[in-house]
Coordinates of C-alpha atoms in Angstrom, one line a residue:
M1 CA 0.2 0.0 -0.1
R2 CA 2.8 2.4 0.8
A3 CA 4.2 2.0 -2.9
S4 CA 1.1 3.1 -4.4
L5 CA 0.7 5.9 -1.9
L6 CA 3.9 7.1 -2.6
C7 CA 3.1 6.8 -6.7
L8 CA -0.2 9.0 -5.8
L9 CA 1.8 11.7 -3.9
T10 CA 4.5 11.9 -6.7
L11 CA 1.9 12.3 -9.4
C12 CA -0.5 14.8 -7.7
V13 CA 1.5 16.5 -4.9
L14 CA 4.8 17.3 -5.3
P15 CA 4.3 19.4 -8.4
L16 CA 1.5 21.2 -6.7
A17 CA 4.4 22.0 -3.9
C18 CA 7.9 22.1 -5.7
G19 CA 6.9 22.2 -9.5
E20 CA 8.0 19.7 -12.2
R21 CA 11.6 18.6 -13.0
G22 CA 12.9 18.3 -16.4
A23 CA 14.1 15.4 -18.1
G24 CA 17.4 14.7 -17.0
D25 CA 17.6 17.0 -14.0
S26 CA 19.3 15.2 -10.9
E27 CA 17.5 14.0 -7.8
P28 CA 18.8 16.6 -5.2
E29 CA 19.8 14.9 -1.6
A30 CA 17.3 15.4 0.7
S31 CA 16.7 18.8 2.4
V32 CA 13.3 18.2 4.5
T33 CA 13.3 15.1 7.1
V34 CA 10.4 13.4 8.5
S35 CA 10.7 11.0 11.2
S36 CA 7.8 9.5 13.5
E37 CA 7.4 8.4 17.1
P38 CA 4.5 6.9 19.2
F39 CA 2.2 9.3 21.0
G40 CA 0.5 7.6 23.5
R41 CA -3.1 5.5 22.8
L42 CA -6.7 6.0 23.2
P43 CA -8.7 4.5 25.6
D44 CA -9.7 1.4 23.6
G45 CA -5.6 1.0 23.1
T46 CA -5.6 1.9 19.7
A47 CA -1.8 3.2 19.1
V48 CA -1.3 7.2 18.1
D49 CA 1.6 8.1 16.1
L50 CA 3.7 11.5 16.0
F51 CA 5.2 12.7 12.9
T52 CA 7.8 15.2 12.6
L53 CA 8.9 17.4 9.5
R54 CA 11.9 19.8 9.3
N55 CA 13.7 21.9 6.6
E56 CA 16.7 23.0 6.8
T57 CA 16.1 26.6 7.5
G58 CA 14.1 25.3 10.9
I59 CA 10.6 25.4 10.4
E60 CA 9.5 22.2 12.0
V61 CA 5.9 20.7 11.5
R62 CA 4.7 18.1 14.1
A63 CA 1.3 16.5 13.3
I64 CA -0.3 12.9 14.4
N65 CA -2.5 10.7 12.7
Y66 CA -5.4 11.4 15.6
G67 CA -7.5 13.7 13.3
G68 CA -4.3 14.6 11.4
I69 CA -3.9 17.3 14.1
I70 CA -0.8 19.6 13.7
L71 CA 0.6 19.8 17.6
S72 CA 3.1 22.4 16.8
L73 CA 4.6 24.9 13.8
R74 CA 7.5 26.2 14.8
T75 CA 8.8 29.1 12.4
P76 CA 11.7 31.9 13.1
D77 CA 11.0 35.5 13.6
R78 CA 13.0 38.7 12.3
D79 CA 15.9 37.6 14.7
G80 CA 15.9 33.9 13.7
Q81 CA 14.4 33.2 16.7
L82 CA 12.3 29.8 16.5
G83 CA 8.6 29.8 17.8
D84 CA 5.9 27.8 17.8
V85 CA 3.0 29.7 16.2
V86 CA -0.1 27.1 16.5
L87 CA -2.5 26.9 19.7
G88 CA -2.9 23.0 21.1
Y89 CA -1.7 20.9 23.8
D90 CA 1.1 19.0 24.9
A91 CA -0.4 15.9 25.4
L92 CA -3.0 13.2 23.6
A93 CA -5.2 13.4 26.2
G94 CA -6.2 17.1 25.7
Y95 CA -7.0 16.5 22.4
L96 CA -9.2 13.2 23.5
E97 CA -12.0 16.0 25.6
E98 CA -13.9 18.9 24.1
T99 CA -12.1 20.9 21.9
P100 CA -12.5 23.9 19.4
Y101 CA -10.7 21.5 16.8
F102 CA -7.2 22.9 17.5
G103 CA -5.0 21.7 14.2
A104 CA -7.0 19.1 12.8
I105 CA -9.0 17.9 9.7
V106 CA -12.7 18.7 9.6
G107 CA -15.0 16.9 7.4
R108 CA -16.7 15.4 6.2
Y109 CA -18.3 18.7 5.8
G110 CA -16.3 21.8 6.9
N111 CA -18.1 24.7 8.7
R112 CA -22.2 24.2 8.8
I113 CA -24.9 22.7 7.2
A114 CA -28.3 24.5 8.2
G115 CA -30.9 22.3 10.0
G116 CA -28.6 19.3 9.8
R117 CA -30.2 18.2 6.9
F118 CA -29.9 18.5 3.3
T119 CA -31.7 16.6 0.1
I120 CA -30.0 14.9 -2.9
D121 CA -31.8 13.5 -5.7
G122 CA -35.0 13.5 -3.7
T123 CA -33.9 11.7 -0.4
T124 CA -33.5 13.9 2.5
Y125 CA -30.6 12.9 4.9
A126 CA -30.5 13.6 8.5
L127 CA -27.1 14.4 10.1
A128 CA -25.9 14.5 13.4
R129 CA -26.7 18.3 14.8
N130 CA -23.4 19.2 17.2
D131 CA -23.9 23.4 17.1
G132 CA -27.6 24.1 18.1
S133 CA -29.9 22.4 15.6
N134 CA -27.4 22.8 12.9
H135 CA -24.1 20.8 11.8
L136 CA -20.8 21.5 12.2
H137 CA -17.3 20.3 11.1
G138 CA -18.8 16.8 10.1
G139 CA -20.8 16.1 13.4
I140 CA -20.3 14.6 16.9
V141 CA -17.0 12.7 15.6
G142 CA -16.0 14.2 12.8
F143 CA -12.5 13.4 11.0
D144 CA -11.0 15.4 13.6
K145 CA -11.8 12.4 16.1
V146 CA -10.8 9.6 14.1
V147 CA -7.2 7.7 13.8
W148 CA -6.3 8.1 10.0
S149 CA -3.8 5.4 8.7
A150 CA -0.2 7.4 8.1
A151 CA 2.5 6.7 5.3
P152 CA 5.5 9.2 6.0
F153 CA 7.7 9.9 2.5
E154 CA 10.8 12.1 2.0
A155 CA 11.1 13.0 -2.2
G156 CA 14.0 15.1 -2.7
D157 CA 13.5 18.5 -1.5
S158 CA 9.9 18.3 0.3
A159 CA 8.9 15.5 3.1
G160 CA 5.7 14.6 4.4
V161 CA 2.8 12.4 5.5
I162 CA 0.1 10.6 4.0
F163 CA -3.1 10.4 5.7
L164 CA -5.7 7.9 4.7
Y165 CA -9.5 7.3 6.2
R166 CA -12.6 5.5 5.4
S167 CA -15.9 7.2 6.3
D168 CA -18.5 4.6 6.0
D169 CA -21.9 5.1 4.7
G170 CA -24.0 6.5 7.4
D171 CA -21.3 8.1 9.1
E172 CA -22.7 11.1 11.4
G173 CA -25.7 10.7 8.6
Y174 CA -24.1 11.2 5.5
P175 CA -24.8 8.7 2.7
G176 CA -22.1 6.9 0.6
T177 CA -18.6 5.1 2.0
L178 CA -15.9 8.1 1.5
D179 CA -12.4 7.6 1.0
V180 CA -10.0 10.4 1.8
T181 CA -6.3 11.1 1.4
V182 CA -4.9 13.7 2.6
T183 CA -1.1 15.0 2.3
Y184 CA 0.8 17.3 4.6
T185 CA 3.9 18.3 2.7
L186 CA 6.9 20.3 3.9
T187 CA 9.0 22.2 1.6
A188 CA 12.6 23.0 1.5
D189 CA 11.4 26.9 0.3
D190 CA 9.4 27.0 3.5
A191 CA 5.5 25.8 2.1
L192 CA 3.3 23.8 4.1
V193 CA 0.9 21.9 1.6
F194 CA -2.4 20.6 2.4
D195 CA -3.6 18.1 -0.5
Y196 CA -7.0 16.3 -0.5
R197 CA -8.4 13.9 -2.3
A198 CA -11.5 11.9 -2.0
T199 CA -13.9 9.1 -3.7
T200 CA -17.3 8.0 -3.0
D201 CA -19.8 5.0 -3.9
A202 CA -22.8 7.3 -3.6
A203 CA -23.4 11.0 -4.1
T204 CA -22.6 13.0 -0.4
P205 CA -21.5 16.4 0.4
V206 CA -17.5 16.6 0.9
N207 CA -16.0 19.6 1.9
L208 CA -12.5 19.4 3.9
T209 CA -10.4 21.8 5.9
Q210 CA -7.6 22.4 7.7
H211 CA -8.4 23.9 11.1
T212 CA -5.0 24.9 12.7
Y213 CA -5.5 28.1 15.1
F214 CA -2.4 30.3 14.5
N215 CA -0.7 33.0 16.6
L216 CA 2.3 34.4 14.4
A217 CA 3.8 36.1 17.6
G218 CA 3.9 32.6 19.4
D219 CA 1.5 30.2 21.2
G220 CA 0.7 31.9 24.6
S221 CA 2.3 35.2 23.5
G222 CA -1.4 37.0 24.1
D223 CA -4.2 38.4 21.5
V224 CA -3.6 38.3 17.8
L225 CA -5.4 41.7 17.1
D226 CA -2.4 43.4 16.1
H227 CA -1.9 41.0 13.2
V228 CA -2.1 42.6 10.0
L229 CA -4.6 41.3 7.6
T230 CA -5.0 40.9 3.8
I231 CA -8.0 38.9 2.3
E232 CA -7.9 38.8 -1.6
A233 CA -12.0 39.0 -1.5
D234 CA -14.4 41.6 -2.2
R235 CA -17.3 39.8 -1.1
Y236 CA -18.4 37.6 1.6
T237 CA -21.1 35.1 2.2
A238 CA -23.3 37.2 4.7
V239 CA -24.8 35.2 7.9
D240 CA -27.7 35.1 10.4
G241 CA -27.7 34.7 14.2
A242 CA -27.0 31.0 13.9
L243 CA -23.9 31.9 11.3
I244 CA -25.7 30.2 8.8
P245 CA -25.4 32.0 5.1
T246 CA -28.5 34.1 4.2
G247 CA -27.8 33.7 0.8
A248 CA -26.9 36.8 0.0
I249 CA -23.5 37.6 -1.2
A250 CA -22.3 41.2 0.0
P251 CA -20.0 43.8 -0.7
V252 CA -17.1 44.1 2.0
D253 CA -16.5 47.6 0.6
G254 CA -17.3 50.1 3.2
T255 CA -17.7 47.8 6.0
P256 CA -15.5 46.2 9.0
L257 CA -15.1 43.1 6.9
D258 CA -13.0 45.0 4.4
F259 CA -9.4 43.7 4.4
T260 CA -8.6 44.2 0.7
T261 CA -6.2 46.2 1.8
P262 CA -3.6 45.8 5.0
M263 CA -6.0 46.3 8.3
A264 CA -5.0 44.8 11.5
I265 CA -7.7 42.3 12.7
G266 CA -8.5 44.5 15.9
A267 CA -8.7 47.6 14.5
R268 CA -12.5 47.5 13.5
I269 CA -13.4 43.9 15.1
D270 CA -15.9 45.5 17.8
A271 CA -17.1 48.3 15.2
D272 CA -21.3 48.5 15.8
H273 CA -22.0 46.2 12.3
E274 CA -24.8 43.9 12.1
Q275 CA -22.3 41.0 10.7
L276 CA -19.7 41.3 13.7
R277 CA -22.6 41.8 16.2
L278 CA -23.9 38.4 15.3
A279 CA -20.7 36.5 15.0
G280 CA -19.0 38.2 18.0
G281 CA -16.5 39.1 15.7
Y282 CA -14.8 37.6 12.6
D283 CA -16.6 34.2 11.7
H284 CA -17.2 34.8 8.2
N285 CA -16.6 33.2 4.7
F286 CA -15.2 35.6 2.1
V287 CA -15.5 34.8 -1.7
L288 CA -12.1 35.1 -3.1
N289 CA -11.5 37.1 -6.0
R290 CA -10.5 35.0 -9.1
D291 CA -10.3 34.5 -12.6
G292 CA -10.4 30.8 -13.0
P293 CA -9.3 27.6 -11.3
G294 CA -5.9 26.5 -10.0
L295 CA -3.9 28.2 -7.0
V296 CA -4.8 31.8 -6.0
H297 CA -3.1 34.1 -3.5
A298 CA -5.9 34.5 -1.2
V299 CA -4.6 35.8 2.4
H300 CA -1.6 37.5 3.7
V301 CA -0.9 37.9 7.6
V302 CA 2.0 39.5 9.5
A303 CA 2.5 39.8 13.2
P304 CA 4.5 43.1 13.6
S305 CA 5.7 42.0 16.9
T306 CA 7.7 39.0 15.2
G307 CA 7.7 40.0 11.8
R308 CA 6.5 36.5 10.8
T309 CA 4.4 36.2 7.7
L310 CA 1.9 33.9 6.5
D311 CA 0.6 33.4 3.2
V312 CA -2.4 31.3 1.9
H313 CA -2.9 30.0 -1.6
T314 CA -5.7 28.0 -2.6
T315 CA -7.5 26.0 -5.0
E316 CA -11.1 26.6 -3.2
P317 CA -13.4 29.6 -4.0
G318 CA -13.6 30.7 0.0
V319 CA -11.7 31.0 3.2
Q320 CA -13.2 31.0 6.6
F321 CA -11.8 34.1 8.6
Y322 CA -12.3 33.3 12.1
S323 CA -11.0 35.5 14.9
G324 CA -10.8 33.2 18.1
N325 CA -14.2 34.6 19.3
F326 CA -15.2 31.5 21.2
L327 CA -12.1 31.1 22.9
D328 CA -12.7 31.9 26.7
G329 CA -10.3 31.1 29.1
S330 CA -11.2 27.8 29.6
I331 CA -8.6 25.9 28.0
T332 CA -5.2 25.8 29.2
G333 CA -3.0 24.4 26.2
K334 CA 0.9 23.9 25.7
A335 CA 3.6 24.8 28.4
G336 CA 0.2 25.6 30.5
H337 CA -1.0 29.0 28.2
V338 CA -4.6 29.8 29.2
Y339 CA -6.5 30.4 25.6
H340 CA -8.3 33.7 26.3
R341 CA -10.7 35.5 23.8
R342 CA -9.1 36.0 20.1
Y343 CA -5.8 34.6 21.2
G344 CA -5.3 32.8 17.7
F345 CA -7.2 33.0 14.4
C346 CA -8.2 30.3 11.7
L347 CA -7.9 30.3 7.8
E348 CA -10.2 27.6 6.7
T349 CA -10.1 27.4 2.6
Q350 CA -13.5 25.9 1.6
H351 CA -16.3 25.9 -0.4
F352 CA -19.0 28.0 1.0
P353 CA -21.2 27.0 4.0
D354 CA -24.3 25.3 3.8
S355 CA -23.8 25.1 0.2
P356 CA -25.8 21.4 0.3
N357 CA -29.0 23.7 0.9
R358 CA -28.0 26.2 -1.4
P359 CA -27.4 25.3 -5.3
A360 CA -26.1 29.0 -6.2
F361 CA -23.3 27.9 -4.1
P362 CA -20.9 28.7 -5.3
S363 CA -21.5 27.3 -9.0
T364 CA -23.6 30.6 -10.2
I365 CA -21.8 32.5 -8.1
L366 CA -18.1 32.4 -9.6
R367 CA -17.0 32.5 -13.1
P368 CA -15.8 29.8 -14.3
A369 CA -18.2 28.0 -12.4
F370 CA -17.0 25.6 -9.4
P371 CA -18.2 22.4 -8.8
S372 CA -20.7 22.0 -6.2
T373 CA -19.8 20.2 -2.8
I374 CA -21.8 17.2 -3.9
L375 CA -19.1 14.6 -4.9
R376 CA -20.9 11.5 -6.9
P377 CA -19.3 8.1 -7.7
G378 CA -16.9 8.3 -10.5
E379 CA -15.8 11.7 -9.5
E380 CA -12.5 12.6 -7.5
Y381 CA -12.7 15.6 -4.7
R382 CA -9.5 17.3 -5.4
S383 CA -8.3 20.7 -3.2
T384 CA -5.1 22.0 -2.4
T385 CA -3.8 24.8 0.0
V386 CA -0.3 26.3 0.8
L387 CA 0.7 27.8 3.5
R388 CA 3.9 29.7 2.7
F389 CA 6.0 31.1 5.9
G390 CA 8.6 34.1 5.6
V391 CA 9.4 37.1 7.6
S392 CA 9.1 41.0 7.3
E393 CA 12.1 43.2 8.1
E394 CA 9.3 45.9 8.9

């Protein structure tokens, strides 16, 4: 199985992460490494493994095969000092409690489905409701709470881990058996690539994403309100009081949701605007500006205190910017850090929330049209997001 997985990786992932090599090019020596070790066991005895990716510039990613969770992500600041820039726990036990999806793969459907219901081809399906009357991030036991099969790899100027999971027919109410492959790839030039693939034997909604909470000043360093954010989006999907899209595609121009030019997250987060009042801050899907399919630049973030930067490229039509509004000081994370409100932010690349109940999302909104979130037999779900880390000297 591992050989076939490495073949899949070579064909589908490395060209996106590193570019094609021409004929006759020599294979470089590995500049990125991966190692593995045990990380504890679930209450039923199932073993969980930890994978560590490192490149020569010092970037280090530690992830486990429980939920595909990224435990830590160390990057250099403007002085070359490495620091962990993601929220989470030191030990497995923390992730087995109720957590806000720290670092995890979420699915089958990232974000919300209204009423926990949708209809495909005349048949209505009822999903697990775990967000009031709505379905959120795959349900009560979503992809963030299962053990994935995992295979590490090294391939010249990149290394990573391939995660696989089979979601059975009826899982959390979803129809069809879904086979999912998610690959994390760290490159020599400081990019972390998330590559998603899925196939099904019956029509089913699929919307996979990654739910890491970032703080580019460093885990536990305080809130992220001084981080300066740019989002390449002129529009967003407006929400109601349950954070379900109303169907309106609203312009950001003239609102506190306008990040088309650099703006501190905290500059307008408490402004008297209905959408911010409903969400308690930012928790909105931004409709990315794009002329066609493929990878586009979506987000740029810089932390003034450290100079660390994060750029997001994605093949997805949207990104959910969440400003950590529901963190409330009740969680003690790594190194005893208490996570208060807005101590981290998420950038969840995705199709639009509640798309199974809104045929116009996003297919009739974007041109050329994007496929719907309903995956059918014979089709392959494909999505790629690239996080690129850097440093600003300003």
